[in-house]
């Protein structure tokens, strides 16, 4: 059974940094692209970032480019999102989501974690 | 990024009704269009991928159609467990989601 378990969320002051993790199991982690998708309270879904199965290709939404960094450790089956210079507008539940092939050309998200809440507030 | 629109933003329907949601992309996304269902407090769930392909385990009352910039999602006979918000998503150029359609029971 595929499982994705996010962690690392919490309350952080504006300007601060946080690193989210997503522990994956039940599939060959390094064979699939992964993404982070966020959802502000009461709002819709916003794609944040994607990374290829090898980790060699990364992509970001304009709203986080230059502040967030996606990475993965295929030996540990873990996806990361390093978030710097956090703003109130980054407050959201952050989901990790699995693509359906190794390339970032197939970002059909067939599995999702339960999400981790990040609150940016003073 | 490619802007996605959905209509309606919300709808009320009765059990057994046919429900249709439309999604429009600002530019051609080929067949790189998916549909997700999200229930309150839960993660989204992939229902339809590549316009019209039913994800494994998804009931056949769900369907999708369209091409290029205009897409349609249909529930042929609404069930109580279908009450949720539905999102379209393109992945032709990075990723973007539509704003969602909330389905209520009448």
PDB file of C-alpha atoms in Angstrom:
ATOM      1  CA  UNK A   1       0.000   0.000   0.000  1.00  0.00           C
ATOM      2  CA  UNK A   2       1.321   3.415  -0.990  1.00  0.00           C
ATOM      3  CA  UNK A   3       1.769   5.794   1.924  1.00  0.00           C
ATOM      4  CA  UNK A   4       2.954   9.384   1.989  1.00  0.00           C
ATOM      5  CA  UNK A   5       3.460  10.945   5.407  1.00  0.00           C
ATOM      6  CA  UNK A   6       4.258  14.644   5.674  1.00  0.00           C
ATOM      7  CA  UNK A   7       5.843  16.236   8.715  1.00  0.00           C
ATOM      8  CA  UNK A   8       7.581  19.441   9.747  1.00  0.00           C
ATOM      9  CA  UNK A   9       4.700  21.888   9.722  1.00  0.00           C
ATOM     10  CA  UNK A  10       3.980  24.300  12.533  1.00  0.00           C
ATOM     11  CA  UNK A  11       3.791  27.944  13.550  1.00  0.00           C
ATOM     12  CA  UNK A  12       6.599  30.126  12.233  1.00  0.00           C
ATOM     13  CA  UNK A  13       7.178  33.874  12.275  1.00  0.00           C
ATOM     14  CA  UNK A  14       7.286  35.875   9.042  1.00  0.00           C
ATOM     15  CA  UNK A  15      10.755  35.772   7.557  1.00  0.00           C
ATOM     16  CA  UNK A  16      11.505  32.418   9.150  1.00  0.00           C
ATOM     17  CA  UNK A  17      12.432  29.070   7.614  1.00  0.00           C
ATOM     18  CA  UNK A  18      10.930  25.615   7.820  1.00  0.00           C
ATOM     19  CA  UNK A  19      11.715  22.257   6.226  1.00  0.00           C
ATOM     20  CA  UNK A  20       8.922  19.871   5.379  1.00  0.00           C
ATOM     21  CA  UNK A  21       9.485  16.150   4.889  1.00  0.00           C
ATOM     22  CA  UNK A  22       7.406  13.504   3.161  1.00  0.00           C
ATOM     23  CA  UNK A  23       8.223   9.885   3.969  1.00  0.00           C
ATOM     24  CA  UNK A  24       7.158   7.518   1.218  1.00  0.00           C
ATOM     25  CA  UNK A  25       6.535   3.774   1.310  1.00  0.00           C
ATOM     26  CA  UNK A  26       4.826   1.098  -0.718  1.00  0.00           C
ATOM     27  CA  UNK A  27       6.374   1.952  -4.088  1.00  0.00           C
ATOM     28  CA  UNK A  28       9.778   2.392  -5.753  1.00  0.00           C
ATOM     29  CA  UNK A  29      10.249   5.988  -4.669  1.00  0.00           C
ATOM     30  CA  UNK A  30      13.068   6.907  -7.054  1.00  0.00           C
ATOM     31  CA  UNK A  31      10.998   5.850 -10.072  1.00  0.00           C
ATOM     32  CA  UNK A  32       8.426   8.601  -9.699  1.00  0.00           C
ATOM     33  CA  UNK A  33       8.338  12.374  -9.889  1.00  0.00           C
ATOM     34  CA  UNK A  34       6.990  14.051  -6.776  1.00  0.00           C
ATOM     35  CA  UNK A  35       5.355  17.383  -6.047  1.00  0.00           C
ATOM     36  CA  UNK A  36       4.256  19.661  -3.265  1.00  0.00           C
ATOM     37  CA  UNK A  37       0.764  21.152  -3.486  1.00  0.00           C
ATOM     38  CA  UNK A  38      -0.633  23.559  -0.907  1.00  0.00           C
ATOM     39  CA  UNK A  39      -4.065  24.717   0.149  1.00  0.00           C
ATOM     40  CA  UNK A  40      -4.658  27.878   2.128  1.00  0.00           C
ATOM     41  CA  UNK A  41      -7.473  27.642   4.703  1.00  0.00           C
ATOM     42  CA  UNK A  42     -10.824  27.557   2.898  1.00  0.00           C
ATOM     43  CA  UNK A  43      -9.172  28.021  -0.483  1.00  0.00           C
ATOM     44  CA  UNK A  44      -8.364  25.926  -3.545  1.00  0.00           C
ATOM     45  CA  UNK A  45      -5.324  23.887  -4.504  1.00  0.00           C
ATOM     46  CA  UNK A  46      -2.067  25.567  -5.530  1.00  0.00           C
ATOM     47  CA  UNK A  47       0.833  23.653  -7.029  1.00  0.00           C
ATOM     48  CA  UNK A  48       4.143  24.618  -5.402  1.00  0.00           C
ATOM     49  CA  UNK A  49       6.991  22.546  -6.797  1.00  0.00           C
ATOM     50  CA  UNK A  50       7.944  19.332  -8.591  1.00  0.00           C
ATOM     51  CA  UNK A  51      11.040  17.150  -8.826  1.00  0.00           C
ATOM     52  CA  UNK A  52      11.898  14.324 -11.203  1.00  0.00           C
ATOM     53  CA  UNK A  53      12.535  10.809  -9.965  1.00  0.00           C
ATOM     54  CA  UNK A  54      16.307  11.214 -10.145  1.00  0.00           C
ATOM     55  CA  UNK A  55      16.158  14.652  -8.542  1.00  0.00           C
ATOM     56  CA  UNK A  56      17.908  16.153 -11.543  1.00  0.00           C
ATOM     57  CA  UNK A  57      15.030  18.378 -12.615  1.00  0.00           C
ATOM     58  CA  UNK A  58      13.124  20.762 -10.378  1.00  0.00           C
ATOM     59  CA  UNK A  59      10.349  23.254 -11.050  1.00  0.00           C
ATOM     60  CA  UNK A  60       8.650  25.929  -8.970  1.00  0.00           C
ATOM     61  CA  UNK A  61       5.563  28.098  -8.996  1.00  0.00           C
ATOM     62  CA  UNK A  62       6.331  31.768  -9.502  1.00  0.00           C
ATOM     63  CA  UNK A  63       4.968  32.528  -6.030  1.00  0.00           C
ATOM     64  CA  UNK A  64       7.726  30.523  -4.302  1.00  0.00           C
ATOM     65  CA  UNK A  65      10.620  30.606  -6.773  1.00  0.00           C
ATOM     66  CA  UNK A  66      13.799  31.790  -5.089  1.00  0.00           C
ATOM     67  CA  UNK A  67      12.412  31.146  -1.593  1.00  0.00           C
ATOM     68  CA  UNK A  68      11.532  27.426  -1.624  1.00  0.00           C
ATOM     69  CA  UNK A  69      13.736  24.487  -2.594  1.00  0.00           C
ATOM     70  CA  UNK A  70      12.556  20.952  -3.343  1.00  0.00           C
ATOM     71  CA  UNK A  71      14.852  17.956  -2.945  1.00  0.00           C
ATOM     72  CA  UNK A  72      14.703  14.229  -2.399  1.00  0.00           C
ATOM     73  CA  UNK A  73      16.771  11.452  -0.857  1.00  0.00           C
ATOM     74  CA  UNK A  74      15.966   8.301  -2.785  1.00  0.00           C
ATOM     75  CA  UNK A  75      18.039   6.189  -0.389  1.00  0.00           C
ATOM     76  CA  UNK A  76      15.753   7.309   2.438  1.00  0.00           C
ATOM     77  CA  UNK A  77      12.517   7.420   0.374  1.00  0.00           C
ATOM     78  CA  UNK A  78      11.964  10.992   1.503  1.00  0.00           C
ATOM     79  CA  UNK A  79      10.907  14.192  -0.227  1.00  0.00           C
ATOM     80  CA  UNK A  80      11.745  17.599   1.220  1.00  0.00           C
ATOM     81  CA  UNK A  81      10.620  21.194   0.863  1.00  0.00           C
ATOM     82  CA  UNK A  82      12.915  23.842   2.309  1.00  0.00           C
ATOM     83  CA  UNK A  83      10.925  27.039   2.809  1.00  0.00           C
ATOM     84  CA  UNK A  84      12.756  30.316   3.473  1.00  0.00           C
ATOM     85  CA  UNK A  85      11.619  33.918   3.844  1.00  0.00           C
ATOM     86  CA  UNK A  86       8.170  32.748   4.806  1.00  0.00           C
ATOM     87  CA  UNK A  87       5.240  35.126   4.462  1.00  0.00           C
ATOM     88  CA  UNK A  88       1.691  35.168   5.807  1.00  0.00           C
ATOM     89  CA  UNK A  89       0.513  34.176   2.338  1.00  0.00           C
ATOM     90  CA  UNK A  90       2.409  30.887   2.633  1.00  0.00           C
ATOM     91  CA  UNK A  91       0.026  29.759   5.388  1.00  0.00           C
ATOM     92  CA  UNK A  92      -1.519  26.538   4.102  1.00  0.00           C
ATOM     93  CA  UNK A  93      -1.751  22.802   4.393  1.00  0.00           C
ATOM     94  CA  UNK A  94       1.099  21.361   2.363  1.00  0.00           C
ATOM     95  CA  UNK A  95       0.536  18.046   0.618  1.00  0.00           C
ATOM     96  CA  UNK A  96       3.113  15.845  -1.031  1.00  0.00           C
ATOM     97  CA  UNK A  97       1.822  14.087  -4.119  1.00  0.00           C
ATOM     98  CA  UNK A  98       3.169  11.300  -6.302  1.00  0.00           C
ATOM     99  CA  UNK A  99       3.397  11.533 -10.070  1.00  0.00           C
ATOM    100  CA  UNK A 100       2.809   8.581 -12.364  1.00  0.00           C
ATOM    101  CA  UNK A 101       6.241   8.271 -13.945  1.00  0.00           C
ATOM    102  CA  UNK A 102       9.822   9.332 -13.323  1.00  0.00           C
ATOM    103  CA  UNK A 103       9.637  12.411 -15.487  1.00  0.00           C
ATOM    104  CA  UNK A 104       8.014  15.703 -14.521  1.00  0.00           C
ATOM    105  CA  UNK A 105       6.082  15.340 -17.784  1.00  0.00           C
ATOM    106  CA  UNK A 106       3.502  13.117 -16.063  1.00  0.00           C
ATOM    107  CA  UNK A 107       2.274  15.032 -13.052  1.00  0.00           C
ATOM    108  CA  UNK A 108      -0.950  13.116 -12.592  1.00  0.00           C
ATOM    109  CA  UNK A 109      -1.088  12.983  -8.805  1.00  0.00           C
ATOM    110  CA  UNK A 110      -2.361   9.504  -8.079  1.00  0.00           C
ATOM    111  CA  UNK A 111      -1.375   9.421  -4.406  1.00  0.00           C
ATOM    112  CA  UNK A 112      -1.436  12.175  -1.795  1.00  0.00           C
ATOM    113  CA  UNK A 113      -0.322  12.489   1.805  1.00  0.00           C
ATOM    114  CA  UNK A 114      -2.615  13.723   4.538  1.00  0.00           C
ATOM    115  CA  UNK A 115      -0.952  17.138   4.614  1.00  0.00           C
ATOM    116  CA  UNK A 116       0.941  19.206   7.165  1.00  0.00           C
ATOM    117  CA  UNK A 117      -0.202  22.655   8.265  1.00  0.00           C
ATOM    118  CA  UNK A 118       2.171  25.602   8.067  1.00  0.00           C
ATOM    119  CA  UNK A 119       1.068  28.790   9.793  1.00  0.00           C
ATOM    120  CA  UNK A 120       3.105  31.936   9.236  1.00  0.00           C
ATOM    121  CA  UNK A 121       2.210  34.510  11.855  1.00  0.00           C
ATOM    122  CA  UNK A 122       3.795  36.764  14.434  1.00  0.00           C
TER     123      UNK A 122
ATOM    124  CA  UNK B   1       1.522  29.481 -16.086  1.00  0.00           C
ATOM    125  CA  UNK B   2      -1.726  28.345 -17.676  1.00  0.00           C
ATOM    126  CA  UNK B   3      -4.825  29.813 -16.056  1.00  0.00           C
ATOM    127  CA  UNK B   4      -7.715  27.415 -15.543  1.00  0.00           C
ATOM    128  CA  UNK B   5     -11.339  28.376 -15.022  1.00  0.00           C
ATOM    129  CA  UNK B   6     -14.245  26.212 -13.862  1.00  0.00           C
ATOM    130  CA  UNK B   7     -17.968  26.679 -13.877  1.00  0.00           C
ATOM    131  CA  UNK B   8     -20.073  26.737 -11.962  1.00  0.00           C
ATOM    132  CA  UNK B   9     -18.235  27.593  -8.746  1.00  0.00           C
ATOM    133  CA  UNK B  10     -20.925  25.722  -6.852  1.00  0.00           C
ATOM    134  CA  UNK B  11     -24.063  23.752  -7.602  1.00  0.00           C
ATOM    135  CA  UNK B  12     -26.921  22.043  -5.796  1.00  0.00           C
ATOM    136  CA  UNK B  13     -28.310  18.775  -7.101  1.00  0.00           C
ATOM    137  CA  UNK B  14     -30.478  15.911  -5.928  1.00  0.00           C
ATOM    138  CA  UNK B  15     -29.494  12.280  -5.567  1.00  0.00           C
ATOM    139  CA  UNK B  16     -29.756  10.681  -9.002  1.00  0.00           C
ATOM    140  CA  UNK B  17     -29.232  13.920 -10.920  1.00  0.00           C
ATOM    141  CA  UNK B  18     -26.750  14.263 -13.738  1.00  0.00           C
ATOM    142  CA  UNK B  19     -24.062  16.792 -12.779  1.00  0.00           C
ATOM    143  CA  UNK B  20     -21.807  18.524 -15.268  1.00  0.00           C
ATOM    144  CA  UNK B  21     -18.807  20.746 -14.547  1.00  0.00           C
ATOM    145  CA  UNK B  22     -16.812  22.560 -17.196  1.00  0.00           C
ATOM    146  CA  UNK B  23     -13.158  23.535 -17.161  1.00  0.00           C
ATOM    147  CA  UNK B  24     -11.455  25.882 -19.564  1.00  0.00           C
ATOM    148  CA  UNK B  25      -7.747  26.406 -20.088  1.00  0.00           C
ATOM    149  CA  UNK B  26      -6.378  29.729 -21.329  1.00  0.00           C
ATOM    150  CA  UNK B  27      -4.273  27.833 -23.853  1.00  0.00           C
ATOM    151  CA  UNK B  28      -4.190  24.399 -25.416  1.00  0.00           C
ATOM    152  CA  UNK B  29      -3.215  21.736 -22.847  1.00  0.00           C
ATOM    153  CA  UNK B  30      -3.576  18.805 -25.262  1.00  0.00           C
ATOM    154  CA  UNK B  31      -4.920  15.852 -23.259  1.00  0.00           C
ATOM    155  CA  UNK B  32      -2.971  16.765 -20.109  1.00  0.00           C
ATOM    156  CA  UNK B  33      -6.051  17.384 -18.017  1.00  0.00           C
ATOM    157  CA  UNK B  34      -7.068  15.632 -14.807  1.00  0.00           C
ATOM    158  CA  UNK B  35     -10.004  15.810 -12.375  1.00  0.00           C
ATOM    159  CA  UNK B  36      -9.789  15.467  -8.587  1.00  0.00           C
ATOM    160  CA  UNK B  37     -12.354  15.104  -5.828  1.00  0.00           C
ATOM    161  CA  UNK B  38     -11.734  16.598  -2.401  1.00  0.00           C
ATOM    162  CA  UNK B  39     -13.934  16.019   0.616  1.00  0.00           C
ATOM    163  CA  UNK B  40     -13.694  18.316   3.667  1.00  0.00           C
ATOM    164  CA  UNK B  41     -10.608  17.658   5.759  1.00  0.00           C
ATOM    165  CA  UNK B  42      -9.272  15.121   3.288  1.00  0.00           C
ATOM    166  CA  UNK B  43      -6.568  15.085   0.645  1.00  0.00           C
ATOM    167  CA  UNK B  44      -7.621  15.316  -3.003  1.00  0.00           C
ATOM    168  CA  UNK B  45      -8.256  12.091  -4.886  1.00  0.00           C
ATOM    169  CA  UNK B  46      -7.528  11.551  -8.566  1.00  0.00           C
ATOM    170  CA  UNK B  47     -10.696  10.509 -10.402  1.00  0.00           C
ATOM    171  CA  UNK B  48     -10.015  11.089 -14.095  1.00  0.00           C
ATOM    172  CA  UNK B  49      -6.614  11.396 -15.805  1.00  0.00           C
ATOM    173  CA  UNK B  50      -5.713  12.489 -19.325  1.00  0.00           C
ATOM    174  CA  UNK B  51      -9.204  13.884 -19.982  1.00  0.00           C
ATOM    175  CA  UNK B  52     -11.233  10.700 -19.955  1.00  0.00           C
ATOM    176  CA  UNK B  53      -9.412   7.829 -18.262  1.00  0.00           C
ATOM    177  CA  UNK B  54     -10.990   6.552 -15.072  1.00  0.00           C
ATOM    178  CA  UNK B  55      -8.519   6.006 -12.251  1.00  0.00           C
ATOM    179  CA  UNK B  56      -8.531   2.466 -10.850  1.00  0.00           C
ATOM    180  CA  UNK B  57     -11.332   1.913  -8.364  1.00  0.00           C
ATOM    181  CA  UNK B  58     -13.313   4.997  -9.327  1.00  0.00           C
ATOM    182  CA  UNK B  59     -17.007   4.329 -10.038  1.00  0.00           C
ATOM    183  CA  UNK B  60     -18.098   4.425 -13.658  1.00  0.00           C
ATOM    184  CA  UNK B  61     -20.674   7.160 -12.965  1.00  0.00           C
ATOM    185  CA  UNK B  62     -17.741   9.575 -13.231  1.00  0.00           C
ATOM    186  CA  UNK B  63     -16.557  10.538 -16.699  1.00  0.00           C
ATOM    187  CA  UNK B  64     -14.614  13.203 -18.522  1.00  0.00           C
ATOM    188  CA  UNK B  65     -14.372  14.533 -22.051  1.00  0.00           C
ATOM    189  CA  UNK B  66     -12.961  17.369 -24.091  1.00  0.00           C
ATOM    190  CA  UNK B  67      -9.778  18.439 -25.809  1.00  0.00           C
ATOM    191  CA  UNK B  68      -7.496  21.410 -26.242  1.00  0.00           C
ATOM    192  CA  UNK B  69      -8.960  24.132 -24.052  1.00  0.00           C
ATOM    193  CA  UNK B  70     -12.473  22.956 -23.154  1.00  0.00           C
ATOM    194  CA  UNK B  71     -13.224  20.037 -20.885  1.00  0.00           C
ATOM    195  CA  UNK B  72     -16.239  18.525 -19.150  1.00  0.00           C
ATOM    196  CA  UNK B  73     -16.597  16.387 -16.045  1.00  0.00           C
ATOM    197  CA  UNK B  74     -19.824  14.471 -15.491  1.00  0.00           C
ATOM    198  CA  UNK B  75     -21.402  12.513 -12.682  1.00  0.00           C
ATOM    199  CA  UNK B  76     -24.135  10.507 -14.386  1.00  0.00           C
ATOM    200  CA  UNK B  77     -26.194   9.863 -11.252  1.00  0.00           C
ATOM    201  CA  UNK B  78     -25.212  11.854  -8.167  1.00  0.00           C
ATOM    202  CA  UNK B  79     -24.777   9.836  -4.975  1.00  0.00           C
ATOM    203  CA  UNK B  80     -24.631  11.212  -1.398  1.00  0.00           C
ATOM    204  CA  UNK B  81     -20.954  10.256  -1.151  1.00  0.00           C
ATOM    205  CA  UNK B  82     -20.164  12.469  -4.159  1.00  0.00           C
ATOM    206  CA  UNK B  83     -20.687  15.641  -2.132  1.00  0.00           C
ATOM    207  CA  UNK B  84     -17.280  17.282  -2.440  1.00  0.00           C
ATOM    208  CA  UNK B  85     -15.302  19.933  -4.258  1.00  0.00           C
ATOM    209  CA  UNK B  86     -14.022  19.006  -7.719  1.00  0.00           C
ATOM    210  CA  UNK B  87     -10.895  20.467  -9.308  1.00  0.00           C
ATOM    211  CA  UNK B  88      -9.519  20.256 -12.816  1.00  0.00           C
ATOM    212  CA  UNK B  89      -5.732  20.322 -13.240  1.00  0.00           C
ATOM    213  CA  UNK B  90      -3.490  20.780 -16.268  1.00  0.00           C
ATOM    214  CA  UNK B  91       0.056  19.475 -16.464  1.00  0.00           C
ATOM    215  CA  UNK B  92       0.907  20.469 -20.030  1.00  0.00           C
ATOM    216  CA  UNK B  93       3.009  23.420 -18.839  1.00  0.00           C
ATOM    217  CA  UNK B  94       4.061  22.929 -15.226  1.00  0.00           C
ATOM    218  CA  UNK B  95       0.906  22.463 -13.148  1.00  0.00           C
ATOM    219  CA  UNK B  96      -2.149  24.555 -12.393  1.00  0.00           C
ATOM    220  CA  UNK B  97      -5.515  23.831 -10.861  1.00  0.00           C
ATOM    221  CA  UNK B  98      -8.932  25.259 -11.520  1.00  0.00           C
ATOM    222  CA  UNK B  99     -10.606  27.160  -8.665  1.00  0.00           C
ATOM    223  CA  UNK B 100     -12.910  24.254  -7.824  1.00  0.00           C
ATOM    224  CA  UNK B 101     -16.615  23.451  -8.004  1.00  0.00           C
ATOM    225  CA  UNK B 102     -18.418  22.701  -4.769  1.00  0.00           C
ATOM    226  CA  UNK B 103     -21.237  20.190  -5.143  1.00  0.00           C
ATOM    227  CA  UNK B 104     -24.056  20.375  -2.571  1.00  0.00           C
ATOM    228  CA  UNK B 105     -27.085  18.174  -2.051  1.00  0.00           C
ATOM    229  CA  UNK B 106     -30.387  19.875  -2.780  1.00  0.00           C
TER     230      UNK B 106
END
